[in-house]
């Protein structure tokens, strides 16, 4: 806990990452797949001399640039912004490990930008060959930037031998982690599939000429189906190379169960719709059909992204950074000296507000317990903020403790704190016994009573 | 509270030598400053000229507005480099500062997105309908200009707070719940904030003046006549004069009115004195070149010199900023004694890709240049 914690009421700060990254993923995959679509199709249209198709592609390119160059780029920077704000320690580790990966990716961004603008603004002014070539330069650069960022996001799920420390902590070990290949395959598939769905939606809304629309429907069905296959293959590889805790989490947590079933169901629906729709019956491509296809695809994608985030718990970077912004190596030390003492900002907080708890420039556990109840609660809340708020809202909101405590007795609540990692999605309790008392005091103030009126057979005393 | 206790040193290794980090940070910021200046002050000027200018003014306004989407795209992109290197080596001060103002820091993303689309709305309106474009498009352009000014203000907040660790404790006390930052602080009470913000606007006026000439002499060379160029030179002279005066005023306020005396002493003493002086007087050089150039249709060499000088002005500014930032942070951050383990092979990969990337972009630009109409058309 070297950094201050950012308190976002109800939502929790990390959920902002989820919100922005889902939006970004929905656009950035299109930035890759759509680029490939434009490169392939423009070349095809030139070869077949299909003017009507070229006109459509130009309109599509405009839409493409407006969405990807602006919103894709800004939301990408936005993710970087939010991870720095809500997971600063993990961001620090990622940047110190991968700075040259990002710097290299950045070069590809510049190539993408230049290519995208030239491709669009000089449409019809370059020779056909050069124009198509620039489309391909864009597509290739975009795909390479996908590969580069995937190395980094895959690292967070399973850094492989890098996390063992020592000489294995080099860039290449980190980059070519066990999750790298499966995720690259899945994301490439995602790019192909998602962009086909956007193409369908755009084409069905803007093209009147049925023949042209049918041609687009059937031509884009192939990359879409290929994409679905790659997603499946990559998904299997992803699951195979998950660390055991993540595999277990997928099987154990009820919400994740539902999401996994949902993602399979949604993917299956998309696949079937693609087959019976655009592939076999291109004429079906009405705006309504395209929109539902697109919606199912977006739902599947968002679910996938959410699961990818969720299974990492209690880590931000597996075996490297815990979600409460400490290294696993610090846990034993913090159990000895105290969580408040070990955190830069928590220590400063105690020093300013409760100087009476400081003995020899250290926070003394025994002094903490002597504080009046309301101060114990106040310090318990500090512990909650710095130890729990990355996953739990307080009284109400996302996974709120007020509700998860189920009106349990003080003794049981204290017991949950002591054995926090008995649920292994949670980091171990990293404070002293005295601090466990303080946070329990606080938790009891937000603990909602059991709902009234339940009759479960144990309340015989009251029932006549 | 001692501010020192809010910053702790990092355990992880720095993957590049600190001089490398600082060099790319300052170079990246200089490169970012060119397009950033153009949307910072240039956008306002272009909108004004397009609304109220004479025919030449309207023409330049329309040109710059149509170039703006591309300028913004590259400018944002170029901003990634200095931010990456800032986070790399200054993380222990950058993250706390931005967390204290988290909502405002995040608002930058929203404002940039809106401003960016505003710029597109105006530019594409111009392209399709010319001056007859819809009123909402015009309004969007003006909103974009205001949003960019706000973004500059927020950046000045974040970076001045990064540099002034002694301001954290108070802001934290006022903007926190149980020791956790609510992210609602702004560094308003910092006396350096406003002059910093204004300083950049002054520089931006100068960069816009130079761009006006570059555009008239190179990009628009086949479409504008001598009369337009004469107008451009005379406006550029006025604009640059305002820029230089503005820079001098805001700079003096910044240096004499807000710097800690210790910083001032160091910056006005060996070895930094030459840098301080050079930064202060730098705008005089492009200004003098501009004023003495007179007018001539084909002043390419002089103009190249002026543009280079303006690049130097921005570069010196970035360098001085870097030095002052380090001086302010010295008591808190052990910049030079961080554990370092250089990642050589990734570093080489980056440099190689960088050179190849420049080649590819150069090739594409050359293809475009070949396709442009020749002067005889």
CSV table of N, CA and C in Angstrom, one decimal, chain B residues 29 49 51 64 72 90 106 111 118 155 173 235 257 269 271 300 313 321 348:
chain,number,residue,atom,x,y,z
B,29,UNK,N,7.6,15.1,-25.2
B,29,UNK,CA,6.7,16.2,-24.8
B,29,UNK,C,6.9,17.4,-25.8
B,49,UNK,N,-11.3,33.3,-36.9
B,49,UNK,CA,-11.0,33.8,-38.3
B,49,UNK,C,-12.1,33.3,-39.3
B,51,UNK,N,-15.1,32.7,-38.5
B,51,UNK,CA,-16.3,33.4,-38.3
B,51,UNK,C,-16.3,34.9,-38.7
B,64,UNK,N,-7.2,25.2,-41.4
B,64,UNK,CA,-6.8,24.6,-40.2
B,64,UNK,C,-7.8,23.7,-39.6
B,72,UNK,N,-5.2,16.4,-34.2
B,72,UNK,CA,-5.6,15.9,-32.9
B,72,UNK,C,-5.2,14.4,-32.8
B,90,UNK,N,8.6,8.2,-12.6
B,90,UNK,CA,8.0,9.2,-11.6
B,90,UNK,C,6.7,8.6,-11.0
B,106,UNK,N,-9.9,11.7,-14.8
B,106,UNK,CA,-10.6,10.9,-15.7
B,106,UNK,C,-11.5,11.7,-16.7
B,111,UNK,N,-13.6,14.7,-21.9
B,111,UNK,CA,-13.5,16.0,-22.6
B,111,UNK,C,-12.7,15.8,-23.9
B,118,UNK,N,-16.2,17.0,-31.7
B,118,UNK,CA,-16.6,18.3,-32.1
B,118,UNK,C,-15.8,18.8,-33.3
B,155,UNK,N,-4.6,19.2,-17.0
B,155,UNK,CA,-3.2,18.7,-17.1
B,155,UNK,C,-2.3,19.5,-16.2
B,173,UNK,N,-6.6,15.7,3.1
B,173,UNK,CA,-7.5,15.9,4.3
B,173,UNK,C,-8.8,16.4,3.9
B,235,UNK,N,0.0,38.6,-40.6
B,235,UNK,CA,-0.7,38.1,-39.4
B,235,UNK,C,0.2,37.3,-38.5
B,257,UNK,N,7.2,35.0,-9.4
B,257,UNK,CA,6.1,35.1,-8.5
B,257,UNK,C,5.8,33.8,-7.7
B,269,UNK,N,21.8,29.8,-11.1
B,269,UNK,CA,23.2,29.5,-10.8
B,269,UNK,C,23.7,28.5,-11.7
B,271,UNK,N,25.0,24.9,-12.8
B,271,UNK,CA,25.2,24.9,-14.2
B,271,UNK,C,23.9,25.2,-15.0
B,300,UNK,N,11.4,30.1,-48.4
B,300,UNK,CA,11.4,28.8,-47.8
B,300,UNK,C,12.5,28.6,-46.7
B,313,UNK,N,12.4,26.5,-29.3
B,313,UNK,CA,11.7,27.1,-28.1
B,313,UNK,C,11.0,26.1,-27.3
B,321,UNK,N,11.5,22.5,-18.0
B,321,UNK,CA,10.4,21.9,-17.1
B,321,UNK,C,10.9,20.7,-16.5
B,348,UNK,N,16.4,-2.6,-27.8
B,348,UNK,CA,16.9,-2.6,-29.2
B,348,UNK,C,15.7,-2.9,-30.1
